């Protein structure tokens, strides 16, 4: 559900400067799929309420809170600095890089190795957006939004598939 929500947010950010061509239509399809993953994620979360999560551990919640708090502070300060400096078009690259980097320690905190891979992919999207933004007329928000949104959408789909398989109950054996 969370990955779907953020996929929608990033894809929406991509649409801000995407124009009205094929990319815009693909982003709209992605937005629809993102909304669908949010709905399916909510259904799955409700159905698997009794299952344990790492967030039930107080120490994990504390480390998670510290990481996310630091992330918000650093990304907020950087975004404000870019905006004040007249470099606001680079805020999406900064946010994308920070989000990607934050998944790396988060993978250890939550015990999810897949978050490390995800973090590397999101960070690579930020690096790509920086290069494309410096060498072309394509808006950095379009690259980060489409790239991060796609990564999140694929991750959400994989998570939904794996979690739905994991939470299936065996057939009644009466």
Backbone as a printed PyTorch tensor [residue, N CA C, xyz], in Angstrom:
tensor([[[  0.8260,  -1.1800,   0.0000],
         [  0.0000,   0.0000,   0.0000],
         [  0.8820,   1.2590,   0.0000]],

        [[  1.8990,   1.2610,   0.8350],
         [  2.7590,   2.4340,   0.9520],
         [  3.5450,   2.6580,  -0.3360]],

        [[  4.0690,   1.5780,  -0.9000],
         [  4.8170,   1.7120,  -2.1460],
         [  3.9120,   2.2220,  -3.2690]],

        [[  2.6790,   1.7370,  -3.3190],
         [  1.7230,   2.2060,  -4.3210],
         [  1.4220,   3.6830,  -4.1620]],

        [[  1.2570,   4.1090,  -2.9100],
         [  0.9850,   5.5200,  -2.6280],
         [  2.1310,   6.3930,  -3.1290]],

        [[  3.3600,   6.0040,  -2.8030],
         [  4.4960,   6.8140,  -3.2290],
         [  4.7450,   6.7050,  -4.7310]],

        [[  4.3780,   5.5820,  -5.3480],
         [  4.4540,   5.4800,  -6.8090],
         [  3.5460,   6.5360,  -7.4370]],

        [[  2.3460,   6.6670,  -6.9050],
         [  1.4070,   7.6790,  -7.4080],
         [  2.0030,   9.0800,  -7.2290]],

        [[  2.5900,   9.3350,  -6.0750],
         [  3.1720,  10.6510,  -5.8160],
         [  4.3000,  10.9640,  -6.8000]],

        [[  5.2190,  10.0180,  -6.9910],
         [  6.3420,  10.2500,  -7.9000],
         [  5.8680,  10.3770,  -9.3460]],

        [[  4.9450,   9.5330,  -9.7590],
         [  4.4330,   9.6090, -11.1320],
         [  3.7020,  10.9350, -11.3590]],

        [[  3.0050,  11.4080, -10.3440],
         [  2.3650,  12.7170, -10.4390],
         [  3.3910,  13.8280, -10.5920]],

        [[  4.5030,  13.7090,  -9.8820],
         [  5.5810,  14.6920,  -9.9930],
         [  6.1440,  14.6800, -11.4140]],

        [[  6.2420,  13.4870, -12.0080],
         [  6.7450,  13.3730, -13.3770],
         [  5.8310,  14.0830, -14.3640]],

        [[  4.5440,  14.0650, -14.0970],
         [  3.5700,  14.6620, -15.0190],
         [  3.6560,  16.1850, -15.0540]],

        [[  4.2560,  16.7880, -14.0420],
         [  4.3130,  18.2500, -13.9640],
         [  4.9610,  18.8770, -15.1920]],

        [[  5.9540,  18.1940, -15.7720],
         [  6.6480,  18.7640, -16.9400],
         [  6.7090,  17.7770, -18.1040]],

        [[  5.8710,  16.7620, -18.0930],
         [  5.9450,  15.7000, -19.1030],
         [  5.3320,  16.0810, -20.4420]],

        [[  4.5270,  17.1120, -20.4930],
         [  3.8770,  17.4640, -21.7480],
         [  2.6350,  16.6200, -21.9800]],

        [[  2.2560,  16.4880, -23.2550],
         [  1.0100,  15.7820, -23.5420],
         [  1.1830,  14.6410, -24.5400]],

        [[  2.3520,  14.1010, -24.6660],
         [  2.6000,  13.0340, -25.6240],
         [  2.4420,  11.6540, -25.0290]],

        [[  3.1650,  10.7120, -25.6070],
         [  3.1150,   9.3200, -25.1910],
         [  3.5100,   9.1550, -23.7210]],

        [[  4.5420,   9.8900, -23.3080],
         [  4.9810,   9.7790, -21.9180],
         [  3.8560,  10.1320, -20.9580]],

        [[  3.1120,  11.1660, -21.2680],
         [  1.9960,  11.5690, -20.4160],
         [  0.9590,  10.4600, -20.2970]],

        [[  0.6660,   9.8090, -21.4150],
         [ -0.3040,   8.7030, -21.3890],
         [  0.2240,   7.5250, -20.5770]],

        [[  1.5130,   7.2240, -20.7280],
         [  2.1120,   6.1350, -19.9460],
         [  2.1020,   6.4580, -18.4540]],

        [[  2.3670,   7.7150, -18.1340],
         [  2.3300,   8.1280, -16.7250],
         [  0.9170,   8.0160, -16.1580]],

        [[ -0.0800,   8.3490, -16.9560],
         [ -1.4690,   8.2140, -16.5070],
         [ -1.8240,   6.7460, -16.2560]],

        [[ -1.3530,   5.8640, -17.1120],
         [ -1.5650,   4.4250, -16.8860],
         [ -0.8760,   4.0050, -15.5920]],

        [[  0.3580,   4.4840, -15.4040],
         [  1.0900,   4.1910, -14.1660],
         [  0.3570,   4.6890, -12.9390]],

        [[ -0.2240,   5.8840, -13.0360],
         [ -1.0010,   6.4290, -11.9170],
         [ -2.1840,   5.5200, -11.5910]],

        [[ -2.8710,   5.0630, -12.6220],
         [ -4.0010,   4.1460, -12.4010],
         [ -3.5470,   2.8510, -11.7420]],

        [[ -2.4280,   2.3040, -12.2130],
         [ -1.8950,   1.0800, -11.6080],
         [ -1.4490,   1.3330, -10.1690]],

        [[ -0.9100,   2.5220,  -9.9270],
         [ -0.5140,   2.8800,  -8.5630],
         [ -1.6990,   2.9240,  -7.6200]],

        [[ -2.7850,   3.5370,  -8.0790],
         [ -4.0060,   3.5890,  -7.2650],
         [ -4.5180,   2.1680,  -7.0090]],

        [[ -4.4630,   1.3260,  -8.0260],
         [ -4.8890,  -0.0650,  -7.8710],
         [ -4.0190,  -0.7940,  -6.8340]],

        [[ -2.7180,  -0.5470,  -6.8390],
         [ -1.8580,  -1.2040,  -5.8440],
         [ -2.1520,  -0.7000,  -4.4380]],

        [[ -2.5140,   0.5670,  -4.3230],
         [ -2.9020,   1.0910,  -3.0010],
         [ -4.1350,   0.3380,  -2.4930]],

        [[ -5.1220,   0.2050,  -3.3450],
         [ -6.3610,  -0.4820,  -2.9490],
         [ -6.0790,  -1.9410,  -2.5980]],

        [[ -5.3200,  -2.6260,  -3.4530],
         [ -4.9870,  -4.0290,  -3.1750],
         [ -4.1430,  -4.1550,  -1.9110]],

        [[ -3.2520,  -3.2000,  -1.6970],
         [ -2.4320,  -3.1980,  -0.4890],
         [ -3.2710,  -3.0540,   0.7740]],

        [[ -4.2750,  -2.1930,   0.7140],
         [ -5.1770,  -2.0170,   1.8620],
         [ -5.9280,  -3.3190,   2.1280]],

        [[ -6.4390,  -3.9360,   1.0670],
         [ -7.1660,  -5.2020,   1.2210],
         [ -6.2570,  -6.2540,   1.8490]],

        [[ -5.0330,  -6.3670,   1.3390],
         [ -4.0960,  -7.3600,   1.8660],
         [ -3.7320,  -7.0700,   3.3230]],

        [[ -3.5400,  -5.7930,   3.6490],
         [ -3.2020,  -5.4260,   5.0280],
         [ -4.3290,  -5.7880,   5.9850]],

        [[ -5.5580,  -5.5420,   5.5730],
         [ -6.7100,  -5.8710,   6.4210],
         [ -6.8190,  -7.3820,   6.6010]],

        [[ -6.5870,  -8.1240,   5.5330],
         [ -6.7020,  -9.5850,   5.5950],
         [ -5.5860, -10.2420,   6.4100]],

        [[ -4.4370,  -9.5810,   6.5340],
         [ -3.3060, -10.2100,   7.2190],
         [ -2.9370,  -9.4920,   8.5100]],

        [[ -3.9300,  -8.9360,   9.1640],
         [ -3.6980,  -8.1660,  10.3890],
         [ -2.9490,  -8.9290,  11.4670]],

        [[ -3.1870, -10.1870,  11.5990],
         [ -2.5750, -10.9600,  12.6760],
         [ -1.1250, -11.3120,  12.4460]],

        [[ -0.5880, -11.0210,  11.2720],
         [  0.7830, -11.3860,  10.9360],
         [  1.7510, -10.3910,  11.5590]],

        [[  2.8710, -10.9010,  12.0260],
         [  3.8800, -10.0470,  12.6330],
         [  4.6230,  -9.2090,  11.6080]],

        [[  5.0290,  -8.0230,  12.0140],
         [  5.8560,  -7.1590,  11.1790],
         [  7.0250,  -6.6830,  12.0200]],

        [[  8.1230,  -6.2880,  11.3800],
         [  9.2510,  -5.7660,  12.1440],
         [  8.8780,  -4.5530,  12.9890]],

        [[  7.8710,  -3.7890,  12.5630],
         [  7.4930,  -2.5710,  13.2750],
         [  6.8390,  -2.8580,  14.6330]],

        [[  6.5690,  -4.1050,  14.9160],
         [  6.0290,  -4.4370,  16.2440],
         [  7.1140,  -4.3910,  17.3150]],

        [[  8.3600,  -4.4370,  16.8940],
         [  9.5000,  -4.3860,  17.8070],
         [  9.8140,  -2.9230,  18.1270]],

        [[  9.8230,  -2.6030,  19.4080],
         [ 10.0300,  -1.2150,  19.8420],
         [ 11.3770,  -0.6590,  19.3710]],

        [[ 12.4270,  -1.4690,  19.4280],
         [ 13.7540,  -1.0220,  18.9970],
         [ 13.7690,  -0.7230,  17.4950]],

        [[ 13.0900,  -1.5380,  16.7260],
         [ 13.0010,  -1.3170,  15.2780],
         [ 12.2560,  -0.0170,  15.0030]],

        [[ 11.1330,   0.1840,  15.6880],
         [ 10.3690,   1.4260,  15.5000],
         [ 11.2120,   2.6470,  15.8420]],

        [[ 11.9990,   2.5380,  16.8960],
         [ 12.8440,   3.6610,  17.3230],
         [ 13.9000,   3.9700,  16.2580]],

        [[ 14.6020,   2.9370,  15.7820],
         [ 15.6220,   3.1530,  14.7500],
         [ 14.9930,   3.6700,  13.4550]],

        [[ 13.8370,   3.1330,  13.1230],
         [ 13.1110,   3.5880,  11.9340],
         [ 12.7710,   5.0690,  12.0740]],

        [[ 12.2480,   5.4550,  13.2080],
         [ 11.8840,   6.8510,  13.4480],
         [ 13.0760,   7.7850,  13.3590]],

        [[ 14.2100,   7.3530,  13.9090],
         [ 15.4210,   8.1790,  13.8360],
         [ 15.8660,   8.3430,  12.3830]],

        [[ 15.8900,   7.2330,  11.6390],
         [ 16.2980,   7.3070,  10.2270],
         [ 15.3800,   8.2110,   9.4130]],

        [[ 14.0840,   8.0320,   9.5700],
         [ 13.1340,   8.8300,   8.7920],
         [ 13.1910,  10.2940,   9.2310]],

        [[ 13.3520,  10.5260,  10.5140],
         [ 13.4820,  11.9030,  11.0020],
         [ 14.7080,  12.6000,  10.4260]],

        [[ 15.8400,  11.8930,  10.4230],
         [ 17.0520,  12.4560,   9.8250],
         [ 16.8680,  12.6990,   8.3310]],

        [[ 16.2360,  11.7480,   7.6770],
         [ 15.9820,  11.8880,   6.2410],
         [ 15.1660,  13.1450,   5.9660]],

        [[ 14.0690,  13.3250,   6.6870],
         [ 13.2220,  14.4950,   6.4690],
         [ 13.9850,  15.7890,   6.7400]],

        [[ 14.7910,  15.8140,   7.7890],
         [ 15.5440,  17.0210,   8.1280],
         [ 16.5630,  17.3560,   7.0430]],

        [[ 17.3380,  16.3720,   6.6330],
         [ 18.3740,  16.6090,   5.6300],
         [ 17.7560,  16.9550,   4.2790]],

        [[ 16.7370,  16.2100,   3.8740],
         [ 16.1120,  16.4860,   2.5780],
         [ 15.3860,  17.8290,   2.5870]],

        [[ 14.7430,  18.1500,   3.6870],
         [ 14.0700,  19.4470,   3.7930],
         [ 15.0530,  20.6030,   3.7330]],

        [[ 16.1560,  20.4810,   4.4640],
         [ 17.1740,  21.5390,   4.4540],
         [ 17.7880,  21.6820,   3.0580]],

        [[ 18.0680,  20.5630,   2.4180],
         [ 18.6350,  20.6190,   1.0680],
         [ 17.6690,  21.2100,   0.0630]],

        [[ 16.4030,  20.8150,   0.1540],
         [ 15.3910,  21.3490,  -0.7630],
         [ 15.2180,  22.8510,  -0.5490]],

        [[ 15.2140,  23.2840,   0.6990],
         [ 15.0920,  24.7190,   0.9890],
         [ 16.2920,  25.4820,   0.4380]],

        [[ 17.4760,  24.9170,   0.5970],
         [ 18.6930,  25.5580,   0.0840],
         [ 18.6440,  25.6730,  -1.4350]],

        [[ 18.2150,  24.5940,  -2.0970],
         [ 18.0980,  24.6440,  -3.5600],
         [ 17.0690,  25.6870,  -3.9890]],

        [[ 15.9440,  25.7340,  -3.3150],
         [ 14.8940,  26.6970,  -3.6570],
         [ 15.3840,  28.1380,  -3.4690]],

        [[ 16.0110,  28.4060,  -2.3390],
         [ 16.5130,  29.7580,  -2.0420],
         [ 17.5990,  30.1700,  -3.0310]],

        [[ 18.3770,  29.1970,  -3.4860],
         [ 19.4760,  29.4700,  -4.4180],
         [ 19.0110,  29.6030,  -5.8620]],

        [[ 17.7050,  29.4540,  -6.1040],
         [ 17.2000,  29.5400,  -7.4640],
         [ 17.4140,  28.2670,  -8.2700]],

        [[ 17.6910,  27.1810,  -7.5940],
         [ 17.9450,  25.8920,  -8.2470],
         [ 16.8330,  24.8900,  -7.9580]],

        [[ 15.6190,  25.4010,  -7.8480],
         [ 14.4860,  24.5650,  -7.4710],
         [ 14.2160,  23.3980,  -8.4020]],

        [[ 14.6120,  23.5070,  -9.6670],
         [ 14.3540,  22.4010, -10.5860],
         [ 15.1350,  21.1410, -10.2070]],

        [[ 16.1500,  21.2750,  -9.3380],
         [ 16.9650,  20.1340,  -8.9180],
         [ 16.4510,  19.4860,  -7.6340]],

        [[ 15.4120,  20.0340,  -7.0510],
         [ 14.8520,  19.4530,  -5.8190],
         [ 14.4320,  17.9940,  -6.0270]],

        [[ 13.7680,  17.6320,  -7.1230],
         [ 13.4000,  16.2230,  -7.2940],
         [ 14.6070,  15.2780,  -7.3160]],

        [[ 15.7140,  15.7330,  -7.8910],
         [ 16.9270,  14.9030,  -7.9200],
         [ 17.4460,  14.7150,  -6.4930]],

        [[ 17.4720,  15.7820,  -5.7250],
         [ 17.9310,  15.7360,  -4.3360],
         [ 17.0510,  14.7990,  -3.5010]],

        [[ 15.7470,  14.9470,  -3.6380],
         [ 14.8080,  14.1150,  -2.8800],
         [ 14.9520,  12.6490,  -3.2890]],

        [[ 15.0380,  12.4080,  -4.5890],
         [ 15.1610,  11.0340,  -5.0900],
         [ 16.4470,  10.3840,  -4.5680]],

        [[ 17.5620,  11.1150,  -4.6230],
         [ 18.8310,  10.5740,  -4.1200],
         [ 18.7260,  10.2720,  -2.6240]],

        [[ 18.1510,  11.1940,  -1.8790],
         [ 18.0100,  10.9850,  -0.4330],
         [ 17.1220,   9.8080,  -0.0970]],

        [[ 16.0360,   9.6580,  -0.8340],
         [ 15.1350,   8.5200,  -0.6110],
         [ 15.8650,   7.2160,  -0.9250]],

        [[ 16.5830,   7.2030,  -2.0390],
         [ 17.3340,   5.9970,  -2.3990],
         [ 18.3620,   5.6360,  -1.3450]],

        [[ 19.1070,   6.6240,  -0.8940],
         [ 20.1420,   6.3740,   0.1100],
         [ 19.5200,   5.9170,   1.4260]],

        [[ 18.3740,   6.4670,   1.7970],
         [ 17.7730,   6.1030,   3.0900],
         [ 17.3190,   4.6440,   3.1220]],

        [[ 17.0330,   4.0630,   1.9470],
         [ 16.6240,   2.6580,   1.9260],
         [ 17.7740,   1.7140,   2.2800]],

        [[ 18.9880,   2.1640,   2.1180],
         [ 20.1260,   1.2860,   2.3910],
         [ 20.2380,   0.9360,   3.8790]],

        [[ 20.3090,   1.9100,   4.7790],
         [ 20.3120,   1.5240,   6.2000],
         [ 18.9600,   0.9710,   6.6570]],

        [[ 17.8980,   1.4250,   6.0230],
         [ 16.5690,   0.9410,   6.3790],
         [ 16.4400,  -0.5610,   6.1140]],

        [[ 17.1530,  -1.0510,   5.1050],
         [ 17.0900,  -2.4860,   4.7980],
         [ 17.6050,  -3.3050,   5.9800]],

        [[ 18.6070,  -2.7900,   6.6760],
         [ 19.1320,  -3.4970,   7.8540],
         [ 18.1800,  -3.3800,   9.0350]],

        [[ 17.6330,  -2.1800,   9.2290],
         [ 16.7310,  -1.9540,  10.3550],
         [ 15.5020,  -2.8540,  10.2550]],

        [[ 14.9360,  -2.9530,   9.0530],
         [ 13.7120,  -3.7300,   8.8620],
         [ 13.9700,  -5.1890,   8.4920]],

        [[ 15.2350,  -5.5420,   8.2710],
         [ 15.5590,  -6.9170,   7.9160],
         [ 15.0380,  -7.3010,   6.5380]],

        [[ 14.9790,  -6.3470,   5.6240],
         [ 14.4890,  -6.5630,   4.2600],
         [ 15.6130,  -6.2870,   3.2780]],

        [[ 16.2920,  -7.3280,   2.8320],
         [ 17.4090,  -7.1560,   1.9020],
         [ 16.9680,  -6.5020,   0.5960]],

        [[ 15.7270,  -6.7300,   0.1930],
         [ 15.2460,  -6.1580,  -1.0640],
         [ 15.2770,  -4.6330,  -1.0380]],

        [[ 15.1970,  -4.0330,   0.1440],
         [ 15.2490,  -2.5750,   0.2370],
         [ 16.6140,  -2.0340,  -0.1690]],

        [[ 17.6670,  -2.8280,   0.0120],
         [ 18.9970,  -2.4130,  -0.4130],
         [ 19.0420,  -2.2870,  -1.9340]],

        [[ 18.5220,  -3.2860,  -2.6160],
         [ 18.4620,  -3.2530,  -4.0810],
         [ 17.6030,  -2.0750,  -4.5330]],

        [[ 16.4740,  -1.9140,  -3.8780],
         [ 15.5660,  -0.8190,  -4.1920],
         [ 16.2640,   0.5270,  -4.0030]],

        [[ 17.0080,   0.6680,  -2.9250],
         [ 17.7420,   1.9050,  -2.6640],
         [ 18.7670,   2.2090,  -3.7370]],

        [[ 19.4670,   1.1830,  -4.1940],
         [ 20.4520,   1.3680,  -5.2620],
         [ 19.7540,   1.8180,  -6.5510]],

        [[ 18.6180,   1.1940,  -6.8630],
         [ 17.8780,   1.5620,  -8.0760],
         [ 17.3790,   3.0080,  -8.0230]],

        [[ 16.8200,   3.3970,  -6.8900],
         [ 16.3010,   4.7700,  -6.7560],
         [ 17.4420,   5.7840,  -6.8200]],

        [[ 18.5670,   5.4650,  -6.2120],
         [ 19.7280,   6.3520,  -6.2720],
         [ 20.2360,   6.4590,  -7.7100]],

        [[ 20.1970,   5.3520,  -8.4470],
         [ 20.5990,   5.3740,  -9.8640],
         [ 19.6370,   6.2450, -10.6800]],

        [[ 18.3680,   6.2270, -10.3380],
         [ 17.3980,   7.1050, -11.0180],
         [ 17.7860,   8.5600, -10.7840]],

        [[ 18.1490,   8.9040,  -9.5610],
         [ 18.5570,  10.2810,  -9.2550],
         [ 19.7960,  10.6740, -10.0500]],

        [[ 20.7700,   9.7790, -10.1210],
         [ 21.9910,  10.0660, -10.8870],
         [ 21.6610,  10.2450, -12.3670]],

        [[ 20.7940,   9.4090, -12.8790],
         [ 20.3700,   9.5270, -14.2790],
         [ 19.6680,  10.8560, -14.5210]],

        [[ 18.7930,  11.2410, -13.6010],
         [ 18.0710,  12.5130, -13.7350],
         [ 19.0380,  13.6870, -13.7190]],

        [[ 20.0800,  13.5990, -12.9150],
         [ 21.0750,  14.6670, -12.8630],
         [ 21.7770,  14.7940, -14.2140]],

        [[ 22.2280,  13.6700, -14.7510],
         [ 22.9330,  13.6910, -16.0390],
         [ 22.0030,  14.1710, -17.1560]],

        [[ 20.7990,  13.6110, -17.2140],
         [ 19.8440,  14.0080, -18.2560],
         [ 19.4830,  15.4810, -18.1150]],

        [[ 19.2760,  15.9320, -16.8840],
         [ 18.9330,  17.3320, -16.6610],
         [ 20.0410,  18.2900, -17.0610]],

        [[ 21.2920,  17.8710, -16.8850],
         [ 22.4260,  18.7150, -17.2480],
         [ 22.7290,  18.7000, -18.7400]],

        [[ 22.3220,  17.6400, -19.4250],
         [ 22.7080,  17.4820, -20.8270],
         [ 21.5610,  17.5960, -21.8240]],

        [[ 20.3450,  17.8230, -21.3340],
         [ 19.2040,  17.9080, -22.2560],
         [ 18.1790,  18.9020, -21.7230]],

        [[ 17.0990,  19.0310, -22.4620],
         [ 16.0130,  19.9270, -22.0530],
         [ 14.9530,  19.2010, -21.2240]],

        [[ 15.1600,  17.9160, -20.9470],
         [ 14.1910,  17.1360, -20.1650],
         [ 14.2740,  17.5750, -18.7050]],

        [[ 13.1220,  17.8380, -18.1170],
         [ 13.0640,  18.2850, -16.7250],
         [ 13.5090,  17.1680, -15.7760]],

        [[ 14.3310,  17.4820, -14.7960],
         [ 14.7410,  16.4750, -13.8270],
         [ 13.5480,  15.8060, -13.1240]],

        [[ 12.4740,  16.5700, -12.9080],
         [ 11.2960,  15.9920, -12.2510],
         [ 10.6530,  14.9100, -13.1010]],

        [[ 10.7500,  15.0410, -14.4130],
         [ 10.1850,  14.0230, -15.2950],
         [ 10.9570,  12.7210, -15.1650]],

        [[ 12.2660,  12.8210, -15.1220],
         [ 13.1120,  11.6200, -15.0210],
         [ 12.9780,  10.9820, -13.6420]],

        [[ 13.0920,  11.7910, -12.5940],
         [ 12.9890,  11.2080, -11.2440],
         [ 11.6000,  10.6650, -10.9880]],

        [[ 10.5860,  11.4100, -11.4070],
         [  9.2160,  10.9650, -11.1690],
         [  8.8920,   9.6770, -11.8790]],

        [[  9.2500,   9.6100, -13.1750],
         [  8.9680,   8.3920, -13.9410],
         [  9.8120,   7.2260, -13.4400]],

        [[ 11.0900,   7.4650, -13.2010],
         [ 11.9810,   6.3850, -12.7640],
         [ 11.6510,   5.8680, -11.3740]],

        [[ 11.5300,   6.7860, -10.4140],
         [ 11.2060,   6.3590,  -9.0430],
         [  9.8000,   5.7740,  -8.9890]],

        [[  8.8670,   6.3850,  -9.7200],
         [  7.4980,   5.8660,  -9.7450],
         [  7.4380,   4.4580, -10.2960]],

        [[  8.1840,   4.2050, -11.3830],
         [  8.2160,   2.8640, -11.9550],
         [  8.8430,   1.8690, -10.9870]],

        [[  9.9580,   2.2530, -10.3620],
         [ 10.5930,   1.3610,  -9.3720],
         [  9.6180,   1.0200,  -8.2470]],

        [[  8.9260,   2.0210,  -7.7520],
         [  7.9610,   1.8070,  -6.6740],
         [  6.7900,   0.9500,  -7.1260]],

        [[  6.3260,   1.1740,  -8.3310],
         [  5.2080,   0.4000,  -8.8600],
         [  5.5850,  -1.0770,  -9.0110]],

        [[  6.7690,  -1.3320,  -9.5490],
         [  7.2360,  -2.7190,  -9.6960],
         [  7.4380,  -3.3420,  -8.3210]],

        [[  8.0460,  -2.6130,  -7.4060],
         [  8.2530,  -3.1230,  -6.0550],
         [  6.9270,  -3.4190,  -5.3630]],

        [[  5.9610,  -2.5290,  -5.5470],
         [  4.6370,  -2.7370,  -4.9420],
         [  3.9900,  -3.9980,  -5.5030]],

        [[  4.0950,  -4.1850,  -6.8160],
         [  3.4970,  -5.3740,  -7.4400],
         [  4.1540,  -6.6530,  -6.9250]],

        [[  5.4860,  -6.6420,  -6.8410],
         [  6.2020,  -7.8220,  -6.3290],
         [  5.8070,  -8.0840,  -4.8800]],

        [[  5.7630,  -7.0300,  -4.0790],
         [  5.3780,  -7.1780,  -2.6690],
         [  3.9700,  -7.7400,  -2.5460]],

        [[  3.0430,  -7.2140,  -3.3300],
         [  1.6630,  -7.7100,  -3.2790],
         [  1.5920,  -9.1860,  -3.6530]],

        [[  2.3020,  -9.5680,  -4.6930],
         [  2.2870, -10.9640,  -5.1220],
         [  2.8780, -11.8640,  -4.0460]],

        [[  4.0620, -11.4840,  -3.5400],
         [  4.7130, -12.3170,  -2.5280],
         [  3.9190, -12.3810,  -1.2280]],

        [[  3.4050, -11.2490,  -0.7850],
         [  2.6380, -11.2240,   0.4730],
         [  1.3150, -11.9720,   0.3330]],

        [[  0.6910, -11.8720,  -0.8420],
         [ -0.5720, -12.5970,  -1.0020],
         [ -0.3250, -14.0970,  -1.0350]],

        [[  0.8010, -14.5260,  -1.5910],
         [  1.1370, -15.9520,  -1.5680],
         [  1.4620, -16.4030,  -0.1480]],

        [[  2.1650, -15.5310,   0.5930],
         [  2.5860, -15.8460,   1.9550],
         [  1.4000, -15.9150,   2.9130]],

        [[  0.3970, -15.0790,   2.6900],
         [ -0.7400, -15.0260,   3.6290],
         [ -1.8750, -15.9690,   3.2530]],

        [[ -1.7130, -16.7240,   2.1830],
         [ -2.7820, -17.6680,   1.8250],
         [ -2.9210, -18.7160,   2.9030]],

        [[ -4.1400, -19.0120,   3.1980],
         [ -4.4130, -20.0200,   4.2200],
         [ -4.6240, -21.3590,   3.5390]],

        [[ -4.1520, -22.4250,   4.1550],
         [ -4.3780, -23.7390,   3.5500],
         [ -5.8690, -24.0450,   3.4870]],

        [[ -6.2310, -24.8390,   2.4960],
         [ -7.6360, -25.2180,   2.3280],
         [ -8.1280, -25.9900,   3.5530]],

        [[ -9.3860, -25.8580,   3.8110],
         [-10.0070, -26.5730,   4.9270],
         [ -9.8630, -28.0740,   4.7000]],

        [[ -9.3270, -28.7990,   5.6720],
         [ -9.0540, -30.2330,   5.5010],
         [-10.0460, -31.0960,   6.2570]],

        [[-11.2340, -30.5890,   6.4570],
         [-12.2190, -31.3970,   7.1930],
         [-12.6620, -32.6000,   6.4180]]])
